[in-house]
Amino acid sequence: MPARPIPLIVIAVNLADLYRDLHQHPELGFAETRTAAIAARELRAAGFETAEGVGVTGVVGVLRNGDGPTALLRADMDGLPMAERTGLPYASTATADRDGERVPVAHACGHDVHVTCLVGAARELAATRDTWRGAVLAVFQPAEELGGGAQGMVDDGLFERFGTPDVVLGQHVAPLPAGMIGLRPGPAFAAADTLRVTLYGEGGHGSRPESAVDPVVMAAATVLRLQTVVSREVSGLDTAVVTVGAIRAGTVANIIPDEAELLLSVRTYEPAVRERVLAAVERVVRAEAAASGAAREPEIVRLTGYPAVRNDPDAAARTGAALAGVARVVDPGQVTGSEDVGVFATAAGVPLVYWLLGGADPAAFAGAGTPGTLRELAAVLPANHSPKYAPVISPTLDVGVAALVSAARAWLPV
Ligand code: ZN
Ligand code: ZN
């Protein structure tokens, strides 16, 4: 008697297993080839029309389901060049080549959570397509940490090729208790600009400063004068930070070097404040070079620029009502971290709603009732970019999937 044929079942990878696998195999920005292949495989399995290589390593999946609006769901995919020290059994030991140097790589920002949750949401929205109309645009973005990933996908024709969405939705895992969501209407994440300033002097012998233009003194004066940009030029009602995080010049005591380099980080929330601060920084740098008698103008290069994340208040209210159905939603206050998710919404000219997904062990928050005490407790936990950052798998993944699905449904009619 012939053996009964084994029924062909497509075994969907369990989301927790998928998460652990992604966590163990992090990749740096624009090199997320393995992650992208997994995302594409999962989108195809769920029935999405799928394209790879959008903006280098980005993946786009489209699920069209009759007439109606389009909701874009975004997840970023990249890891960070740092060693993981969580001690988890699925901790990363991966390394990668970066500028000719071997560096450790870890998912210390939790983008593996974002990828896993978007896979789960894609599956669920596909499985329940008889209950909504419109289209879902699943976007797996490269290189959020480098700053150019979202723009790269837009520049590669994301909306021309796959359609312009009516709303951009996304989430970032954060050290809030798992099972909780943080949603801030209005300015939510700071704009961040990284600048490299090169000050040109004229080198000479350390014993004869009169024959040189000393870029070390020029740099020192510039650093001090830059401290007045926020304190004297920004209203007390606005928020801005100017930090000179690196200052480099010279080699030995008796040589006046030719040039000095400063690296600056500028954080703001409002576009007008951002413009004002950046203009003031440039003015101070140029004026100090002139005051020092520099023959050559300083060079100011913007290395990365993240626009502020601004949640459209009406869209946040609509989406927040849906999110409240799957988790406790709190206002986490403004975050000084930065994100390039807003690039999609700005390019499409549509509202953005971006929320924080709690990923910390709720036991660490026992007894915290108010948002204030929540913030205090969260501040002492290992957070994103810490080598010890370790979101709990449950219920973070389940809530993250449910949040994306319910947020999308808030925009897709029945
Ligand atoms: Zn990050
Ligand atoms: Zn991140």
Short mmCIF file of C-alpha atoms and ligand atoms in Angstrom, two decimals:
data_model
loop_
_atom_site.label_atom_id
_atom_site.label_comp_id
_atom_site.label_asym_id
_atom_site.label_seq_id
_atom_site.Cartn_x
_atom_site.Cartn_y
_atom_site.Cartn_z
CA MET A 1 0.00 0.00 0.00
CA PRO A 2 1.52 3.39 -0.98
CA ALA A 3 2.39 5.68 1.91
CA ARG A 4 0.04 8.56 2.34
CA PRO A 5 1.66 11.70 0.89
CA ILE A 6 2.86 14.07 3.57
CA PRO A 7 0.69 17.19 3.35
CA LEU A 8 2.63 20.21 2.22
CA ILE A 9 2.54 22.75 5.02
CA VAL A 10 4.41 26.00 4.94
CA ILE A 11 5.81 26.17 8.44
CA ALA A 12 6.01 29.79 9.44
CA VAL A 13 9.06 30.54 11.55
CA ASN A 14 8.01 31.28 15.09
CA LEU A 15 8.52 35.00 15.79
CA ALA A 16 10.59 34.45 18.94
CA ASP A 17 12.92 32.14 16.99
CA LEU A 18 13.10 34.67 14.17
CA TYR A 19 14.00 37.39 16.71
CA ARG A 20 16.76 35.32 18.33
CA ASP A 21 18.18 34.50 14.90
CA LEU A 22 18.22 38.16 13.83
CA HIS A 23 19.70 39.15 17.19
CA GLN A 24 22.57 36.70 16.73
CA HIS A 25 23.25 37.90 13.20
CA PRO A 26 23.30 41.71 13.25
CA GLU A 27 24.62 43.62 10.25
CA LEU A 28 25.86 47.18 9.82
CA GLY A 29 24.05 49.87 7.82
CA PHE A 30 23.82 49.27 4.06
CA ALA A 31 25.23 45.75 4.62
CA GLU A 32 21.98 44.16 5.91
CA THR A 33 21.92 41.54 3.16
CA ARG A 34 21.03 38.54 5.33
CA THR A 35 18.38 40.47 7.27
CA ALA A 36 16.93 41.85 4.03
CA ALA A 37 16.77 38.37 2.48
CA ILE A 38 14.86 37.10 5.54
CA ALA A 39 12.47 40.06 5.44
CA ALA A 40 11.84 39.50 1.72
CA ARG A 41 11.32 35.77 2.21
CA GLU A 42 8.77 36.43 4.96
CA LEU A 43 6.93 39.09 2.95
CA ARG A 44 6.65 36.77 -0.06
CA ALA A 45 5.43 33.93 2.15
CA ALA A 46 2.74 36.25 3.50
CA GLY A 47 1.61 37.11 -0.04
CA PHE A 48 3.18 40.55 -0.43
CA GLU A 49 4.49 41.72 -3.80
CA THR A 50 8.13 42.17 -2.78
CA ALA A 51 11.16 44.09 -4.05
CA GLU A 52 14.71 43.99 -2.72
CA GLY A 53 17.66 46.33 -3.13
CA VAL A 54 15.60 49.51 -2.76
CA GLY A 55 18.06 52.14 -1.51
CA VAL A 56 20.93 49.60 -1.45
CA THR A 57 19.60 46.95 0.96
CA GLY A 58 16.04 48.11 1.63
CA VAL A 59 13.07 45.77 1.16
CA VAL A 60 9.54 46.82 0.20
CA GLY A 61 6.42 44.69 0.33
CA VAL A 62 3.04 45.76 -1.03
CA LEU A 63 -0.25 44.09 -0.20
CA ARG A 64 -3.04 45.61 -2.29
CA ASN A 65 -6.49 44.77 -1.08
CA GLY A 66 -9.11 46.73 -2.99
CA ASP A 67 -9.78 50.45 -3.04
CA GLY A 68 -8.74 52.45 -0.06
CA PRO A 69 -5.89 54.31 1.61
CA THR A 70 -2.31 53.06 1.97
CA ALA A 71 -0.61 52.64 5.33
CA LEU A 72 3.19 52.52 5.35
CA LEU A 73 4.66 50.42 8.16
CA ARG A 74 8.38 50.96 8.70
CA ALA A 75 11.08 48.91 10.42
CA ASP A 76 14.80 49.67 10.39
CA MET A 77 17.23 46.77 10.09
CA ASP A 78 20.78 47.81 11.01
CA GLY A 79 22.93 46.94 14.02
CA LEU A 80 25.69 48.93 15.69
CA PRO A 81 29.51 48.58 15.59
CA MET A 82 29.88 47.53 19.24
CA ALA A 83 30.28 44.40 21.34
CA GLU A 84 27.26 42.93 23.12
CA ARG A 85 27.64 42.24 26.85
CA THR A 86 24.14 41.03 27.77
CA GLY A 87 25.23 37.49 28.59
CA LEU A 88 22.12 36.21 26.77
CA PRO A 89 22.34 32.72 25.26
CA TYR A 90 21.53 34.31 21.90
CA ALA A 91 23.96 37.24 22.27
CA SER A 92 25.77 38.37 19.14
CA THR A 93 29.40 37.45 18.53
CA ALA A 94 29.26 38.81 14.99
CA THR A 95 31.96 41.00 13.50
CA ALA A 96 32.07 43.00 10.29
CA ASP A 97 34.51 44.92 8.18
CA ARG A 98 34.20 48.68 8.59
CA ASP A 99 36.63 50.92 6.73
CA GLY A 100 39.16 48.08 6.61
CA GLU A 101 38.86 47.39 10.32
CA ARG A 102 37.23 44.35 11.97
CA VAL A 103 34.56 45.55 14.41
CA PRO A 104 32.05 43.73 16.62
CA VAL A 105 28.38 44.16 15.67
CA ALA A 106 25.35 44.07 17.96
CA HIS A 107 21.64 44.84 17.78
CA ALA A 108 22.07 47.23 20.70
CA CYS A 109 19.38 49.59 19.40
CA GLY A 110 16.76 46.84 19.09
CA HIS A 111 16.15 47.08 15.35
CA ASP A 112 15.82 43.28 15.38
CA VAL A 113 12.64 43.82 17.41
CA HIS A 114 11.34 46.18 14.73
CA VAL A 115 12.05 43.70 11.91
CA THR A 116 10.45 40.82 13.78
CA CYS A 117 7.33 42.81 14.66
CA LEU A 118 6.86 44.02 11.08
CA VAL A 119 7.13 40.44 9.83
CA GLY A 120 4.47 39.44 12.37
CA ALA A 121 2.24 42.36 11.39
CA ALA A 122 2.61 41.57 7.67
CA ARG A 123 1.53 38.00 8.32
CA GLU A 124 -1.46 39.07 10.39
CA LEU A 125 -2.66 41.78 8.01
CA ALA A 126 -2.39 39.31 5.12
CA ALA A 127 -4.27 36.61 7.03
CA THR A 128 -7.11 38.99 7.94
CA ARG A 129 -7.42 40.82 4.61
CA ASP A 130 -11.15 40.15 4.44
CA THR A 131 -11.52 42.65 7.32
CA TRP A 132 -9.85 45.72 5.78
CA ARG A 133 -9.50 47.57 2.48
CA GLY A 134 -6.67 49.54 0.91
CA ALA A 135 -2.98 48.73 0.81
CA VAL A 136 -0.20 47.98 3.24
CA LEU A 137 3.31 49.12 2.33
CA ALA A 138 5.84 47.26 4.48
CA VAL A 139 9.19 49.07 4.43
CA PHE A 140 12.35 47.48 5.83
CA GLN A 141 14.84 50.32 5.90
CA PRO A 142 18.64 50.09 5.96
CA ALA A 143 21.15 52.28 7.78
CA GLU A 144 19.06 54.22 10.27
CA GLU A 145 22.14 54.56 12.48
CA LEU A 146 24.15 56.09 9.64
CA GLY A 147 21.45 58.63 8.89
CA GLY A 148 21.00 58.04 5.16
CA GLY A 149 18.83 54.93 5.00
CA ALA A 150 15.36 56.45 4.69
CA GLN A 151 16.53 59.12 2.25
CA GLY A 152 18.24 56.44 0.17
CA MET A 153 14.97 54.55 -0.26
CA VAL A 154 13.07 57.74 -1.14
CA ASP A 155 15.78 58.69 -3.65
CA ASP A 156 15.54 55.20 -5.18
CA GLY A 157 11.94 55.89 -6.13
CA LEU A 158 10.15 54.25 -3.18
CA PHE A 159 6.89 56.14 -3.71
CA GLU A 160 7.04 56.31 -7.52
CA ARG A 161 7.54 52.56 -7.74
CA PHE A 162 5.33 51.30 -4.94
CA GLY A 163 2.78 54.07 -4.36
CA THR A 164 2.55 57.04 -2.03
CA PRO A 165 1.12 56.22 1.40
CA ASP A 166 -1.54 58.19 3.27
CA VAL A 167 0.21 57.77 6.61
CA VAL A 168 3.63 56.61 7.88
CA LEU A 169 3.58 54.41 10.99
CA GLY A 170 6.41 52.91 12.99
CA GLN A 171 7.80 52.10 16.40
CA HIS A 172 11.06 52.02 18.36
CA VAL A 173 11.67 49.65 21.23
CA ALA A 174 12.62 51.54 24.40
CA PRO A 175 13.27 50.94 28.11
CA LEU A 176 9.63 51.39 29.05
CA PRO A 177 7.91 48.37 30.61
CA ALA A 178 7.00 45.72 28.04
CA GLY A 179 3.26 45.95 27.46
CA MET A 180 3.37 49.74 27.48
CA ILE A 181 3.51 52.16 24.55
CA GLY A 182 4.84 55.72 24.63
CA LEU A 183 3.28 58.16 22.18
CA ARG A 184 4.11 61.86 22.14
CA PRO A 185 1.98 64.09 19.88
CA GLY A 186 3.90 66.95 18.22
CA PRO A 187 7.72 67.12 18.44
CA ALA A 188 8.77 63.71 19.76
CA PHE A 189 12.40 63.04 18.83
CA ALA A 190 15.06 65.73 18.40
CA ALA A 191 16.61 66.78 15.13
CA ALA A 192 20.30 65.89 15.18
CA ASP A 193 23.02 67.42 13.06
CA THR A 194 26.61 66.27 13.14
CA LEU A 195 29.13 68.80 11.86
CA ARG A 196 32.83 68.56 11.14
CA VAL A 197 34.62 71.88 11.40
CA THR A 198 38.16 72.27 10.09
CA LEU A 199 39.96 75.42 11.25
CA TYR A 200 42.94 76.41 9.15
CA GLY A 201 45.88 78.17 10.75
CA GLU A 202 49.47 78.35 9.70
CA GLY A 203 51.94 75.98 11.27
CA GLY A 204 55.30 76.91 12.71
CA HIS A 205 57.83 76.35 15.47
CA GLY A 206 56.39 76.38 18.98
CA SER A 207 59.01 78.94 19.98
CA ARG A 208 57.91 81.46 17.32
CA PRO A 209 54.12 81.92 17.54
CA GLU A 210 54.44 85.36 15.92
CA SER A 211 55.26 83.64 12.62
CA ALA A 212 52.25 81.30 12.79
CA VAL A 213 48.45 81.38 13.06
CA ASP A 214 47.70 78.99 15.89
CA PRO A 215 44.67 76.77 15.15
CA VAL A 216 44.80 75.33 18.71
CA VAL A 217 43.98 78.72 20.22
CA MET A 218 41.44 79.31 17.42
CA ALA A 219 39.77 75.98 18.30
CA ALA A 220 39.78 76.71 22.02
CA ALA A 221 38.18 80.14 21.51
CA THR A 222 35.64 78.64 19.13
CA VAL A 223 34.63 75.92 21.60
CA LEU A 224 34.08 78.47 24.35
CA ARG A 225 32.20 80.92 22.13
CA LEU A 226 29.94 78.09 20.88
CA GLN A 227 28.70 77.69 24.46
CA THR A 228 26.90 81.00 24.08
CA VAL A 229 24.78 79.84 21.13
CA VAL A 230 22.27 78.03 23.32
CA SER A 231 22.66 80.21 26.41
CA ARG A 232 22.41 83.59 24.61
CA GLU A 233 20.63 82.99 21.31
CA VAL A 234 17.92 80.40 22.04
CA SER A 235 14.76 81.34 23.92
CA GLY A 236 14.37 79.87 27.37
CA LEU A 237 11.13 78.32 26.09
CA ASP A 238 12.90 76.38 23.33
CA THR A 239 15.24 73.41 23.60
CA ALA A 240 18.63 73.03 21.96
CA VAL A 241 21.92 71.31 22.71
CA VAL A 242 25.31 72.10 21.15
CA THR A 243 28.06 69.69 22.11
CA VAL A 244 31.64 69.69 20.84
CA GLY A 245 32.36 66.00 21.21
CA ALA A 246 35.81 65.91 19.66
CA ILE A 247 38.70 68.32 19.27
CA ARG A 248 41.83 67.28 17.42
CA ALA A 249 44.98 69.20 16.62
CA GLY A 250 48.72 68.86 16.73
CA THR A 251 51.18 66.11 17.57
CA VAL A 252 53.92 67.39 19.89
CA ALA A 253 54.54 70.33 22.23
CA ASN A 254 56.88 72.42 20.09
CA ILE A 255 55.08 72.46 16.77
CA ILE A 256 52.17 74.76 16.04
CA PRO A 257 49.98 72.65 13.75
CA ASP A 258 48.40 73.74 10.48
CA GLU A 259 44.83 72.93 11.35
CA ALA A 260 42.38 71.82 14.03
CA GLU A 261 39.25 69.75 13.73
CA LEU A 262 36.07 69.94 15.82
CA LEU A 263 33.16 67.50 15.75
CA LEU A 264 29.83 68.94 16.84
CA SER A 265 26.48 67.45 17.69
CA VAL A 266 23.48 69.81 17.52
CA ARG A 267 20.04 68.78 18.84
CA THR A 268 16.84 70.76 18.41
CA TYR A 269 13.08 70.10 18.13
CA GLU A 270 11.65 73.01 16.13
CA PRO A 271 12.80 73.67 12.53
CA ALA A 272 13.14 77.41 13.19
CA VAL A 273 15.36 76.76 16.23
CA ARG A 274 17.41 74.26 14.24
CA GLU A 275 18.06 76.80 11.49
CA ARG A 276 18.90 79.51 13.97
CA VAL A 277 21.35 77.34 15.92
CA LEU A 278 23.09 76.00 12.81
CA ALA A 279 23.43 79.52 11.43
CA ALA A 280 24.83 80.76 14.76
CA VAL A 281 27.36 77.91 14.88
CA GLU A 282 28.57 78.79 11.40
CA ARG A 283 28.76 82.49 12.22
CA VAL A 284 30.81 81.85 15.39
CA VAL A 285 33.20 79.47 13.63
CA ARG A 286 33.85 81.93 10.80
CA ALA A 287 34.17 84.92 13.13
CA GLU A 288 36.67 83.18 15.42
CA ALA A 289 38.77 82.20 12.41
CA ALA A 290 38.72 85.82 11.25
CA ALA A 291 39.55 87.05 14.77
CA SER A 292 42.59 84.76 14.77
CA GLY A 293 43.79 86.15 11.45
CA ALA A 294 43.28 82.90 9.55
CA ALA A 295 44.16 83.32 5.89
CA ARG A 296 41.81 80.54 4.86
CA GLU A 297 38.10 80.22 5.66
CA PRO A 298 37.18 77.30 7.91
CA GLU A 299 35.42 74.36 6.36
CA ILE A 300 32.09 73.22 7.83
CA VAL A 301 30.71 69.87 6.65
CA ARG A 302 27.39 68.42 7.77
CA LEU A 303 28.19 64.71 8.25
CA THR A 304 24.67 63.58 9.12
CA GLY A 305 21.36 65.34 9.55
CA TYR A 306 18.27 63.81 11.11
CA PRO A 307 15.12 65.93 10.97
CA ALA A 308 13.03 66.08 14.14
CA VAL A 309 10.37 63.41 14.49
CA ARG A 310 7.10 65.27 14.65
CA ASN A 311 3.94 63.29 15.26
CA ASP A 312 0.95 64.84 13.53
CA PRO A 313 -1.43 65.60 16.45
CA ASP A 314 -4.65 64.48 14.68
CA ALA A 315 -3.04 61.36 13.27
CA ALA A 316 -1.48 60.59 16.67
CA ALA A 317 -4.91 60.88 18.33
CA ARG A 318 -6.48 58.55 15.78
CA THR A 319 -3.65 56.01 15.96
CA GLY A 320 -3.27 56.35 19.73
CA ALA A 321 -6.91 55.37 20.23
CA ALA A 322 -6.21 52.16 18.32
CA LEU A 323 -2.97 51.52 20.23
CA ALA A 324 -4.85 51.90 23.51
CA GLY A 325 -6.71 48.75 22.54
CA VAL A 326 -3.52 46.68 22.72
CA ALA A 327 -1.42 48.33 25.44
CA ARG A 328 -1.34 51.05 28.07
CA VAL A 329 -0.37 54.23 26.22
CA VAL A 330 1.57 56.96 28.05
CA ASP A 331 3.13 60.25 26.97
CA PRO A 332 6.88 59.62 27.39
CA GLY A 333 7.84 63.29 26.94
CA GLN A 334 10.28 64.45 24.31
CA VAL A 335 13.17 62.15 23.48
CA THR A 336 16.59 63.69 22.79
CA GLY A 337 17.51 60.73 20.58
CA SER A 338 17.01 61.02 16.83
CA GLU A 339 15.50 59.03 14.00
CA ASP A 340 15.20 59.32 10.24
CA VAL A 341 11.67 57.83 10.00
CA GLY A 342 10.26 61.33 9.46
CA VAL A 343 12.03 61.47 6.09
CA PHE A 344 9.37 59.11 4.65
CA ALA A 345 6.45 61.23 5.86
CA THR A 346 8.02 64.51 4.76
CA ALA A 347 8.85 63.14 1.31
CA ALA A 348 5.31 61.76 0.90
CA GLY A 349 3.72 64.89 2.39
CA VAL A 350 1.63 62.81 4.81
CA PRO A 351 1.31 62.53 8.61
CA LEU A 352 3.74 60.49 10.70
CA VAL A 353 2.93 58.55 13.86
CA TYR A 354 5.96 57.02 15.58
CA TRP A 355 5.72 55.50 19.05
CA LEU A 356 7.93 53.88 21.67
CA LEU A 357 7.39 50.18 22.28
CA GLY A 358 8.11 49.09 25.84
CA GLY A 359 10.72 46.33 25.90
CA ALA A 360 11.95 46.28 29.52
CA ASP A 361 11.09 43.61 32.07
CA PRO A 362 7.93 44.94 33.76
CA ALA A 363 9.25 43.63 37.11
CA ALA A 364 11.82 46.47 37.08
CA PHE A 365 8.93 48.94 37.25
CA ALA A 366 6.95 47.41 40.10
CA GLY A 367 5.13 50.15 41.98
CA ALA A 368 5.71 52.90 39.41
CA GLY A 369 2.36 54.53 38.89
CA THR A 370 3.08 57.91 37.34
CA PRO A 371 4.91 58.79 34.12
CA GLY A 372 7.48 60.66 36.25
CA THR A 373 8.48 57.62 38.31
CA LEU A 374 8.42 55.55 35.10
CA ARG A 375 11.01 57.88 33.58
CA GLU A 376 13.18 57.73 36.72
CA LEU A 377 13.13 53.93 36.74
CA ALA A 378 13.74 53.75 32.98
CA ALA A 379 16.75 56.08 33.31
CA VAL A 380 18.73 53.52 35.35
CA LEU A 381 18.00 50.53 33.09
CA PRO A 382 20.37 49.59 30.25
CA ALA A 383 18.96 51.50 27.29
CA ASN A 384 19.39 51.52 23.52
CA HIS A 385 23.08 51.64 22.50
CA SER A 386 24.18 50.15 25.83
CA PRO A 387 26.20 46.92 25.42
CA LYS A 388 23.81 45.45 28.01
CA TYR A 389 20.57 46.48 26.28
CA ALA A 390 18.36 43.38 26.23
CA PRO A 391 14.63 43.76 25.52
CA VAL A 392 12.50 40.92 26.88
CA ILE A 393 11.01 38.76 24.13
CA SER A 394 7.62 38.39 25.77
CA PRO A 395 5.38 40.32 25.69
CA THR A 396 7.42 42.84 23.66
CA LEU A 397 7.07 41.03 20.32
CA ASP A 398 3.36 40.29 20.75
CA VAL A 399 2.59 43.88 21.72
CA GLY A 400 4.78 45.21 18.90
CA VAL A 401 2.93 43.12 16.31
CA ALA A 402 -0.47 44.03 17.72
CA ALA A 403 0.50 47.72 17.81
CA LEU A 404 1.48 47.78 14.12
CA VAL A 405 -1.64 45.85 13.11
CA SER A 406 -4.04 48.00 15.12
CA ALA A 407 -2.34 51.22 14.01
CA ALA A 408 -2.63 50.16 10.36
CA ARG A 409 -6.27 49.19 10.85
CA ALA A 410 -6.99 52.66 12.22
CA TRP A 411 -6.25 53.90 8.69
CA LEU A 412 -7.67 51.04 6.60
CA PRO A 413 -11.47 50.97 6.40
CA VAL A 414 -13.40 47.75 7.00
ZN ZN B 1 20.12 53.64 17.60
ZN ZN B 2 17.31 52.79 16.69
#
